[in-house]
Amino acid sequence: MFKKFDEKESVSGVLQLKSSVQKSIRAKLLEAYPYLENYIDNILPKKDPLRIIKCHDHIEIIVNSAGELLFFRQREGQWMPTLKLLHKYPFFLPMLQVDKGAIRFVLSGANIMCPGLTSPGAKMMDVPKDTVVAIMAEGKQHALAIGRTTLSTEDIAKVNKGVGVENCHYLNDGLWQMKPVK
Protein backbone atom coordinates (compact mmCIF):
# COMPACT_ATOMS: atom_id res chain seq x y z
CA MET A 1 0.00 0.00 0.00
CA PHE A 2 2.78 2.44 0.92
CA LYS A 3 5.62 0.91 -1.12
CA LYS A 4 5.72 3.71 -3.70
CA PHE A 5 4.09 6.27 -1.41
CA ASP A 6 5.75 9.68 -1.65
CA GLU A 7 4.64 12.49 0.63
CA LYS A 8 4.91 15.25 -2.00
CA GLU A 9 3.21 13.36 -4.84
CA SER A 10 0.69 11.19 -2.98
CA VAL A 11 -1.00 13.73 -0.68
CA SER A 12 -3.92 15.45 -2.40
CA GLY A 13 -5.46 17.41 0.48
CA VAL A 14 -5.97 17.92 4.22
CA LEU A 15 -9.44 18.27 5.76
CA GLN A 16 -10.46 19.47 9.22
CA LEU A 17 -12.98 17.01 10.70
CA LYS A 18 -16.30 18.03 12.25
CA SER A 19 -16.74 16.99 15.88
CA SER A 20 -19.55 14.58 14.93
CA VAL A 21 -17.24 12.80 12.49
CA GLN A 22 -14.50 12.70 15.14
CA LYS A 23 -16.93 11.05 17.58
CA SER A 24 -17.90 8.38 15.06
CA ILE A 25 -14.22 7.67 14.27
CA ARG A 26 -13.48 7.35 18.02
CA ALA A 27 -16.39 4.95 18.40
CA LYS A 28 -15.23 2.84 15.42
CA LEU A 29 -11.68 2.72 16.80
CA LEU A 30 -12.87 1.63 20.26
CA GLU A 31 -15.08 -1.02 18.69
CA ALA A 32 -12.22 -2.36 16.58
CA TYR A 33 -9.53 -2.04 19.28
CA PRO A 34 -11.12 -2.49 22.74
CA TYR A 35 -7.70 -2.48 24.49
CA LEU A 36 -7.35 1.20 23.56
CA GLU A 37 -10.21 2.28 25.82
CA ASN A 38 -7.98 3.54 28.67
CA TYR A 39 -5.64 5.32 26.23
CA ILE A 40 -7.99 6.78 23.62
CA ASP A 41 -8.03 10.19 25.36
CA ASN A 42 -4.23 10.35 25.08
CA ILE A 43 -4.27 9.33 21.43
CA LEU A 44 -7.36 11.27 20.28
CA PRO A 45 -8.17 13.95 22.89
CA LYS A 46 -11.82 15.05 22.66
CA LYS A 47 -11.00 18.76 22.48
CA ASP A 48 -8.22 18.28 19.92
CA PRO A 49 -9.16 19.02 16.31
CA LEU A 50 -8.45 16.04 14.05
CA ARG A 51 -7.58 16.25 10.39
CA ILE A 52 -7.67 13.71 7.61
CA ILE A 53 -5.01 13.64 4.95
CA LYS A 54 -6.45 12.50 1.64
CA CYS A 55 -3.98 10.62 -0.55
CA HIS A 56 -3.94 8.86 -3.91
CA ASP A 57 -5.31 5.29 -4.13
CA HIS A 58 -8.18 6.26 -1.78
CA ILE A 59 -5.94 6.31 1.29
CA GLU A 60 -6.90 8.47 4.28
CA ILE A 61 -4.67 9.20 7.28
CA ILE A 62 -5.90 10.62 10.61
CA VAL A 63 -3.64 13.32 12.04
CA ASN A 64 -3.90 14.98 15.46
CA SER A 65 -3.27 18.69 16.15
CA ALA A 66 0.45 18.02 16.70
CA GLY A 67 0.65 16.57 13.19
CA GLU A 68 1.27 12.97 14.30
CA LEU A 69 0.07 10.32 11.87
CA LEU A 70 -2.20 8.03 13.91
CA PHE A 71 -4.44 5.77 11.81
CA PHE A 72 -4.90 5.05 8.12
CA ARG A 73 -7.34 3.22 5.90
CA GLN A 74 -7.93 2.51 2.24
CA ARG A 75 -11.28 2.70 0.41
CA GLU A 76 -13.52 3.13 3.48
CA GLY A 77 -11.94 0.01 5.02
CA GLN A 78 -11.04 -0.53 8.65
CA TRP A 79 -8.85 2.05 10.40
CA MET A 80 -5.38 0.65 11.11
CA PRO A 81 -2.78 2.19 13.42
CA THR A 82 0.49 3.48 12.05
CA LEU A 83 3.61 1.65 13.23
CA LYS A 84 4.76 4.71 15.18
CA LEU A 85 1.52 4.63 17.18
CA LEU A 86 1.79 0.85 17.60
CA HIS A 87 5.32 1.22 18.98
CA LYS A 88 3.94 3.61 21.65
CA TYR A 89 1.03 1.29 22.53
CA PRO A 90 2.23 -2.19 21.51
CA PHE A 91 -0.48 -4.16 23.33
CA PHE A 92 -3.65 -3.27 21.46
CA LEU A 93 -3.25 -5.44 18.35
CA PRO A 94 -3.05 -9.23 18.25
CA MET A 95 0.48 -10.32 17.37
CA LEU A 96 1.73 -12.82 14.83
CA GLN A 97 5.45 -13.59 14.82
CA VAL A 98 7.43 -14.55 11.74
CA ASP A 99 10.66 -16.53 11.75
CA LYS A 100 14.05 -14.87 11.11
CA GLY A 101 14.05 -15.92 7.45
CA ALA A 102 10.96 -13.85 6.68
CA ILE A 103 12.21 -10.53 8.13
CA ARG A 104 13.93 -9.19 5.01
CA PHE A 105 10.92 -10.03 2.83
CA VAL A 106 8.46 -8.37 5.22
CA LEU A 107 10.67 -5.25 5.34
CA SER A 108 10.64 -5.08 1.55
CA GLY A 109 6.83 -5.03 1.54
CA ALA A 110 6.08 -8.67 0.76
CA ASN A 111 2.93 -10.29 2.11
CA ILE A 112 3.47 -12.79 4.93
CA MET A 113 3.23 -16.35 3.68
CA CYS A 114 1.68 -19.15 5.74
CA PRO A 115 4.94 -21.17 6.07
CA GLY A 116 6.63 -18.10 7.63
CA LEU A 117 3.95 -18.12 10.34
CA THR A 118 4.01 -21.86 11.06
CA SER A 119 7.77 -22.58 11.10
CA PRO A 120 9.71 -23.19 14.37
CA GLY A 121 10.61 -19.50 15.09
CA ALA A 122 7.07 -18.26 14.47
CA LYS A 123 4.11 -17.79 16.83
CA MET A 124 0.44 -17.07 16.24
CA MET A 125 -2.41 -15.83 18.44
CA ASP A 126 -5.86 -17.15 17.49
CA VAL A 127 -7.54 -14.56 15.26
CA PRO A 128 -10.30 -14.75 12.65
CA LYS A 129 -9.97 -13.80 8.98
CA ASP A 130 -9.68 -10.05 8.17
CA THR A 131 -8.17 -9.12 11.55
CA VAL A 132 -5.64 -6.28 11.74
CA VAL A 133 -2.49 -7.72 13.32
CA ALA A 134 0.98 -6.60 14.38
CA ILE A 135 3.74 -8.56 12.65
CA MET A 136 6.56 -9.25 15.08
CA ALA A 137 9.87 -10.91 14.23
CA GLU A 138 11.71 -13.66 16.02
CA GLY A 139 14.25 -12.07 18.37
CA LYS A 140 12.98 -8.48 17.86
CA GLN A 141 11.17 -6.28 20.38
CA HIS A 142 9.02 -4.02 18.19
CA ALA A 143 6.55 -4.75 15.40
CA LEU A 144 8.01 -4.56 11.91
CA ALA A 145 4.71 -4.46 10.02
CA ILE A 146 0.96 -4.15 10.29
CA GLY A 147 -1.21 -6.39 8.19
CA ARG A 148 -4.63 -7.93 7.72
CA THR A 149 -5.08 -11.70 7.92
CA THR A 150 -6.36 -13.28 4.71
CA LEU A 151 -7.20 -16.53 6.55
CA SER A 152 -7.99 -17.34 10.17
CA THR A 153 -4.92 -18.55 12.10
CA GLU A 154 -6.56 -21.97 12.30
CA ASP A 155 -6.71 -22.09 8.48
CA ILE A 156 -3.15 -20.72 8.18
CA ALA A 157 -1.90 -23.67 10.25
CA LYS A 158 -4.06 -26.17 8.28
CA VAL A 159 -3.39 -24.93 4.74
CA ASN A 160 0.23 -23.78 5.26
CA LYS A 161 0.38 -22.45 1.68
CA GLY A 162 -0.05 -19.05 0.10
CA VAL A 163 -0.52 -15.63 1.68
CA GLY A 164 -1.52 -15.64 5.37
CA VAL A 165 -1.31 -11.91 6.07
CA GLU A 166 -1.55 -8.98 3.65
CA ASN A 167 1.25 -6.52 4.51
CA CYS A 168 -0.35 -3.04 4.75
CA HIS A 169 2.38 -0.93 6.40
CA TYR A 170 5.98 -1.82 7.29
CA LEU A 171 9.12 -0.18 8.67
CA ASN A 172 10.72 2.34 6.29
CA ASP A 173 7.83 2.44 3.81
CA GLY A 174 6.39 5.75 2.59
CA LEU A 175 4.03 6.17 5.57
CA TRP A 176 6.82 5.46 8.09
CA GLN A 177 9.04 8.08 6.42
CA MET A 178 6.29 10.71 6.19
CA LYS A 179 6.96 13.71 8.37
CA PRO A 180 4.37 15.10 10.83
CA VAL A 181 1.81 17.24 8.99
CA LYS A 182 1.43 20.72 10.46
PDB file of C-alpha atoms in Angstrom:
ATOM      1  CA  MET A   1       0.000   0.000   0.000  1.00  0.00           C
ATOM      2  CA  PHE A   2       2.777   2.443   0.915  1.00  0.00           C
ATOM      3  CA  LYS A   3       5.615   0.913  -1.122  1.00  0.00           C
ATOM      4  CA  LYS A   4       5.717   3.706  -3.700  1.00  0.00           C
ATOM      5  CA  PHE A   5       4.090   6.272  -1.412  1.00  0.00           C
ATOM      6  CA  ASP A   6       5.748   9.681  -1.645  1.00  0.00           C
ATOM      7  CA  GLU A   7       4.636  12.488   0.632  1.00  0.00           C
ATOM      8  CA  LYS A   8       4.905  15.246  -1.996  1.00  0.00           C
ATOM      9  CA  GLU A   9       3.209  13.362  -4.838  1.00  0.00           C
ATOM     10  CA  SER A  10       0.689  11.194  -2.980  1.00  0.00           C
ATOM     11  CA  VAL A  11      -1.004  13.726  -0.677  1.00  0.00           C
ATOM     12  CA  SER A  12      -3.921  15.450  -2.400  1.00  0.00           C
ATOM     13  CA  GLY A  13      -5.464  17.409   0.482  1.00  0.00           C
ATOM     14  CA  VAL A  14      -5.969  17.917   4.217  1.00  0.00           C
ATOM     15  CA  LEU A  15      -9.437  18.269   5.762  1.00  0.00           C
ATOM     16  CA  GLN A  16     -10.461  19.466   9.223  1.00  0.00           C
ATOM     17  CA  LEU A  17     -12.983  17.008  10.695  1.00  0.00           C
ATOM     18  CA  LYS A  18     -16.297  18.032  12.254  1.00  0.00           C
ATOM     19  CA  SER A  19     -16.738  16.988  15.879  1.00  0.00           C
ATOM     20  CA  SER A  20     -19.554  14.582  14.935  1.00  0.00           C
ATOM     21  CA  VAL A  21     -17.238  12.797  12.486  1.00  0.00           C
ATOM     22  CA  GLN A  22     -14.503  12.699  15.141  1.00  0.00           C
ATOM     23  CA  LYS A  23     -16.932  11.050  17.578  1.00  0.00           C
ATOM     24  CA  SER A  24     -17.904   8.385  15.057  1.00  0.00           C
ATOM     25  CA  ILE A  25     -14.222   7.674  14.273  1.00  0.00           C
ATOM     26  CA  ARG A  26     -13.475   7.354  18.016  1.00  0.00           C
ATOM     27  CA  ALA A  27     -16.394   4.945  18.397  1.00  0.00           C
ATOM     28  CA  LYS A  28     -15.228   2.838  15.422  1.00  0.00           C
ATOM     29  CA  LEU A  29     -11.677   2.716  16.805  1.00  0.00           C
ATOM     30  CA  LEU A  30     -12.873   1.632  20.256  1.00  0.00           C
ATOM     31  CA  GLU A  31     -15.084  -1.020  18.692  1.00  0.00           C
ATOM     32  CA  ALA A  32     -12.217  -2.357  16.581  1.00  0.00           C
ATOM     33  CA  TYR A  33      -9.526  -2.038  19.285  1.00  0.00           C
ATOM     34  CA  PRO A  34     -11.118  -2.489  22.741  1.00  0.00           C
ATOM     35  CA  TYR A  35      -7.701  -2.476  24.492  1.00  0.00           C
ATOM     36  CA  LEU A  36      -7.349   1.202  23.556  1.00  0.00           C
ATOM     37  CA  GLU A  37     -10.213   2.280  25.825  1.00  0.00           C
ATOM     38  CA  ASN A  38      -7.981   3.543  28.665  1.00  0.00           C
ATOM     39  CA  TYR A  39      -5.638   5.323  26.234  1.00  0.00           C
ATOM     40  CA  ILE A  40      -7.988   6.782  23.617  1.00  0.00           C
ATOM     41  CA  ASP A  41      -8.035  10.193  25.356  1.00  0.00           C
ATOM     42  CA  ASN A  42      -4.230  10.352  25.081  1.00  0.00           C
ATOM     43  CA  ILE A  43      -4.273   9.328  21.425  1.00  0.00           C
ATOM     44  CA  LEU A  44      -7.361  11.272  20.276  1.00  0.00           C
ATOM     45  CA  PRO A  45      -8.172  13.947  22.888  1.00  0.00           C
ATOM     46  CA  LYS A  46     -11.823  15.045  22.661  1.00  0.00           C
ATOM     47  CA  LYS A  47     -11.002  18.760  22.478  1.00  0.00           C
ATOM     48  CA  ASP A  48      -8.218  18.278  19.923  1.00  0.00           C
ATOM     49  CA  PRO A  49      -9.158  19.017  16.306  1.00  0.00           C
ATOM     50  CA  LEU A  50      -8.450  16.045  14.051  1.00  0.00           C
ATOM     51  CA  ARG A  51      -7.584  16.255  10.389  1.00  0.00           C
ATOM     52  CA  ILE A  52      -7.670  13.712   7.611  1.00  0.00           C
ATOM     53  CA  ILE A  53      -5.007  13.638   4.952  1.00  0.00           C
ATOM     54  CA  LYS A  54      -6.448  12.498   1.639  1.00  0.00           C
ATOM     55  CA  CYS A  55      -3.985  10.618  -0.549  1.00  0.00           C
ATOM     56  CA  HIS A  56      -3.944   8.861  -3.908  1.00  0.00           C
ATOM     57  CA  ASP A  57      -5.306   5.294  -4.132  1.00  0.00           C
ATOM     58  CA  HIS A  58      -8.184   6.264  -1.784  1.00  0.00           C
ATOM     59  CA  ILE A  59      -5.942   6.314   1.288  1.00  0.00           C
ATOM     60  CA  GLU A  60      -6.903   8.466   4.282  1.00  0.00           C
ATOM     61  CA  ILE A  61      -4.673   9.196   7.277  1.00  0.00           C
ATOM     62  CA  ILE A  62      -5.903  10.616  10.606  1.00  0.00           C
ATOM     63  CA  VAL A  63      -3.638  13.320  12.036  1.00  0.00           C
ATOM     64  CA  ASN A  64      -3.899  14.985  15.460  1.00  0.00           C
ATOM     65  CA  SER A  65      -3.267  18.687  16.153  1.00  0.00           C
ATOM     66  CA  ALA A  66       0.454  18.025  16.702  1.00  0.00           C
ATOM     67  CA  GLY A  67       0.651  16.568  13.189  1.00  0.00           C
ATOM     68  CA  GLU A  68       1.273  12.971  14.299  1.00  0.00           C
ATOM     69  CA  LEU A  69       0.066  10.315  11.868  1.00  0.00           C
ATOM     70  CA  LEU A  70      -2.203   8.030  13.908  1.00  0.00           C
ATOM     71  CA  PHE A  71      -4.440   5.772  11.811  1.00  0.00           C
ATOM     72  CA  PHE A  72      -4.896   5.050   8.115  1.00  0.00           C
ATOM     73  CA  ARG A  73      -7.343   3.216   5.899  1.00  0.00           C
ATOM     74  CA  GLN A  74      -7.931   2.506   2.235  1.00  0.00           C
ATOM     75  CA  ARG A  75     -11.282   2.697   0.414  1.00  0.00           C
ATOM     76  CA  GLU A  76     -13.523   3.129   3.482  1.00  0.00           C
ATOM     77  CA  GLY A  77     -11.939   0.012   5.021  1.00  0.00           C
ATOM     78  CA  GLN A  78     -11.040  -0.530   8.651  1.00  0.00           C
ATOM     79  CA  TRP A  79      -8.847   2.046  10.397  1.00  0.00           C
ATOM     80  CA  MET A  80      -5.376   0.649  11.111  1.00  0.00           C
ATOM     81  CA  PRO A  81      -2.782   2.187  13.424  1.00  0.00           C
ATOM     82  CA  THR A  82       0.495   3.478  12.055  1.00  0.00           C
ATOM     83  CA  LEU A  83       3.615   1.650  13.226  1.00  0.00           C
ATOM     84  CA  LYS A  84       4.762   4.714  15.180  1.00  0.00           C
ATOM     85  CA  LEU A  85       1.519   4.627  17.183  1.00  0.00           C
ATOM     86  CA  LEU A  86       1.789   0.853  17.602  1.00  0.00           C
ATOM     87  CA  HIS A  87       5.319   1.223  18.976  1.00  0.00           C
ATOM     88  CA  LYS A  88       3.941   3.607  21.652  1.00  0.00           C
ATOM     89  CA  TYR A  89       1.027   1.290  22.528  1.00  0.00           C
ATOM     90  CA  PRO A  90       2.227  -2.192  21.506  1.00  0.00           C
ATOM     91  CA  PHE A  91      -0.476  -4.164  23.330  1.00  0.00           C
ATOM     92  CA  PHE A  92      -3.652  -3.270  21.460  1.00  0.00           C
ATOM     93  CA  LEU A  93      -3.252  -5.436  18.354  1.00  0.00           C
ATOM     94  CA  PRO A  94      -3.052  -9.230  18.247  1.00  0.00           C
ATOM     95  CA  MET A  95       0.480 -10.320  17.367  1.00  0.00           C
ATOM     96  CA  LEU A  96       1.733 -12.816  14.834  1.00  0.00           C
ATOM     97  CA  GLN A  97       5.446 -13.586  14.817  1.00  0.00           C
ATOM     98  CA  VAL A  98       7.433 -14.554  11.741  1.00  0.00           C
ATOM     99  CA  ASP A  99      10.665 -16.533  11.752  1.00  0.00           C
ATOM    100  CA  LYS A 100      14.046 -14.872  11.111  1.00  0.00           C
ATOM    101  CA  GLY A 101      14.047 -15.923   7.455  1.00  0.00           C
ATOM    102  CA  ALA A 102      10.957 -13.855   6.683  1.00  0.00           C
ATOM    103  CA  ILE A 103      12.209 -10.533   8.133  1.00  0.00           C
ATOM    104  CA  ARG A 104      13.931  -9.190   5.011  1.00  0.00           C
ATOM    105  CA  PHE A 105      10.923 -10.032   2.834  1.00  0.00           C
ATOM    106  CA  VAL A 106       8.462  -8.368   5.221  1.00  0.00           C
ATOM    107  CA  LEU A 107      10.671  -5.245   5.339  1.00  0.00           C
ATOM    108  CA  SER A 108      10.644  -5.081   1.547  1.00  0.00           C
ATOM    109  CA  GLY A 109       6.829  -5.034   1.542  1.00  0.00           C
ATOM    110  CA  ALA A 110       6.075  -8.670   0.762  1.00  0.00           C
ATOM    111  CA  ASN A 111       2.927 -10.293   2.108  1.00  0.00           C
ATOM    112  CA  ILE A 112       3.473 -12.790   4.928  1.00  0.00           C
ATOM    113  CA  MET A 113       3.231 -16.351   3.681  1.00  0.00           C
ATOM    114  CA  CYS A 114       1.677 -19.151   5.743  1.00  0.00           C
ATOM    115  CA  PRO A 115       4.944 -21.171   6.073  1.00  0.00           C
ATOM    116  CA  GLY A 116       6.634 -18.103   7.626  1.00  0.00           C
ATOM    117  CA  LEU A 117       3.945 -18.115  10.339  1.00  0.00           C
ATOM    118  CA  THR A 118       4.012 -21.857  11.057  1.00  0.00           C
ATOM    119  CA  SER A 119       7.767 -22.582  11.097  1.00  0.00           C
ATOM    120  CA  PRO A 120       9.707 -23.185  14.370  1.00  0.00           C
ATOM    121  CA  GLY A 121      10.605 -19.504  15.089  1.00  0.00           C
ATOM    122  CA  ALA A 122       7.074 -18.262  14.469  1.00  0.00           C
ATOM    123  CA  LYS A 123       4.112 -17.785  16.835  1.00  0.00           C
ATOM    124  CA  MET A 124       0.437 -17.065  16.237  1.00  0.00           C
ATOM    125  CA  MET A 125      -2.408 -15.834  18.435  1.00  0.00           C
ATOM    126  CA  ASP A 126      -5.857 -17.151  17.492  1.00  0.00           C
ATOM    127  CA  VAL A 127      -7.537 -14.565  15.261  1.00  0.00           C
ATOM    128  CA  PRO A 128     -10.301 -14.752  12.651  1.00  0.00           C
ATOM    129  CA  LYS A 129      -9.968 -13.803   8.978  1.00  0.00           C
ATOM    130  CA  ASP A 130      -9.682 -10.045   8.166  1.00  0.00           C
ATOM    131  CA  THR A 131      -8.166  -9.118  11.548  1.00  0.00           C
ATOM    132  CA  VAL A 132      -5.642  -6.284  11.741  1.00  0.00           C
ATOM    133  CA  VAL A 133      -2.487  -7.722  13.323  1.00  0.00           C
ATOM    134  CA  ALA A 134       0.979  -6.597  14.377  1.00  0.00           C
ATOM    135  CA  ILE A 135       3.744  -8.555  12.651  1.00  0.00           C
ATOM    136  CA  MET A 136       6.555  -9.248  15.081  1.00  0.00           C
ATOM    137  CA  ALA A 137       9.869 -10.905  14.233  1.00  0.00           C
ATOM    138  CA  GLU A 138      11.709 -13.656  16.024  1.00  0.00           C
ATOM    139  CA  GLY A 139      14.251 -12.068  18.370  1.00  0.00           C
ATOM    140  CA  LYS A 140      12.985  -8.479  17.857  1.00  0.00           C
ATOM    141  CA  GLN A 141      11.173  -6.278  20.376  1.00  0.00           C
ATOM    142  CA  HIS A 142       9.016  -4.021  18.187  1.00  0.00           C
ATOM    143  CA  ALA A 143       6.553  -4.745  15.403  1.00  0.00           C
ATOM    144  CA  LEU A 144       8.007  -4.562  11.909  1.00  0.00           C
ATOM    145  CA  ALA A 145       4.714  -4.457  10.025  1.00  0.00           C
ATOM    146  CA  ILE A 146       0.958  -4.145  10.289  1.00  0.00           C
ATOM    147  CA  GLY A 147      -1.212  -6.393   8.193  1.00  0.00           C
ATOM    148  CA  ARG A 148      -4.626  -7.933   7.722  1.00  0.00           C
ATOM    149  CA  THR A 149      -5.080 -11.696   7.915  1.00  0.00           C
ATOM    150  CA  THR A 150      -6.356 -13.284   4.709  1.00  0.00           C
ATOM    151  CA  LEU A 151      -7.200 -16.526   6.551  1.00  0.00           C
ATOM    152  CA  SER A 152      -7.992 -17.345  10.166  1.00  0.00           C
ATOM    153  CA  THR A 153      -4.922 -18.553  12.098  1.00  0.00           C
ATOM    154  CA  GLU A 154      -6.563 -21.967  12.296  1.00  0.00           C
ATOM    155  CA  ASP A 155      -6.711 -22.093   8.482  1.00  0.00           C
ATOM    156  CA  ILE A 156      -3.153 -20.718   8.182  1.00  0.00           C
ATOM    157  CA  ALA A 157      -1.904 -23.666  10.252  1.00  0.00           C
ATOM    158  CA  LYS A 158      -4.060 -26.166   8.277  1.00  0.00           C
ATOM    159  CA  VAL A 159      -3.394 -24.935   4.737  1.00  0.00           C
ATOM    160  CA  ASN A 160       0.228 -23.783   5.261  1.00  0.00           C
ATOM    161  CA  LYS A 161       0.382 -22.451   1.676  1.00  0.00           C
ATOM    162  CA  GLY A 162      -0.050 -19.054   0.098  1.00  0.00           C
ATOM    163  CA  VAL A 163      -0.525 -15.631   1.684  1.00  0.00           C
ATOM    164  CA  GLY A 164      -1.520 -15.638   5.365  1.00  0.00           C
ATOM    165  CA  VAL A 165      -1.311 -11.907   6.066  1.00  0.00           C
ATOM    166  CA  GLU A 166      -1.549  -8.984   3.655  1.00  0.00           C
ATOM    167  CA  ASN A 167       1.254  -6.518   4.508  1.00  0.00           C
ATOM    168  CA  CYS A 168      -0.346  -3.040   4.754  1.00  0.00           C
ATOM    169  CA  HIS A 169       2.376  -0.927   6.403  1.00  0.00           C
ATOM    170  CA  TYR A 170       5.985  -1.817   7.289  1.00  0.00           C
ATOM    171  CA  LEU A 171       9.123  -0.176   8.672  1.00  0.00           C
ATOM    172  CA  ASN A 172      10.717   2.341   6.288  1.00  0.00           C
ATOM    173  CA  ASP A 173       7.829   2.442   3.811  1.00  0.00           C
ATOM    174  CA  GLY A 174       6.386   5.747   2.593  1.00  0.00           C
ATOM    175  CA  LEU A 175       4.033   6.175   5.572  1.00  0.00           C
ATOM    176  CA  TRP A 176       6.824   5.459   8.090  1.00  0.00           C
ATOM    177  CA  GLN A 177       9.043   8.077   6.425  1.00  0.00           C
ATOM    178  CA  MET A 178       6.290  10.710   6.186  1.00  0.00           C
ATOM    179  CA  LYS A 179       6.957  13.714   8.368  1.00  0.00           C
ATOM    180  CA  PRO A 180       4.368  15.096  10.830  1.00  0.00           C
ATOM    181  CA  VAL A 181       1.809  17.237   8.995  1.00  0.00           C
ATOM    182  CA  LYS A 182       1.429  20.718  10.456  1.00  0.00           C
TER     183      LYS A 182
END
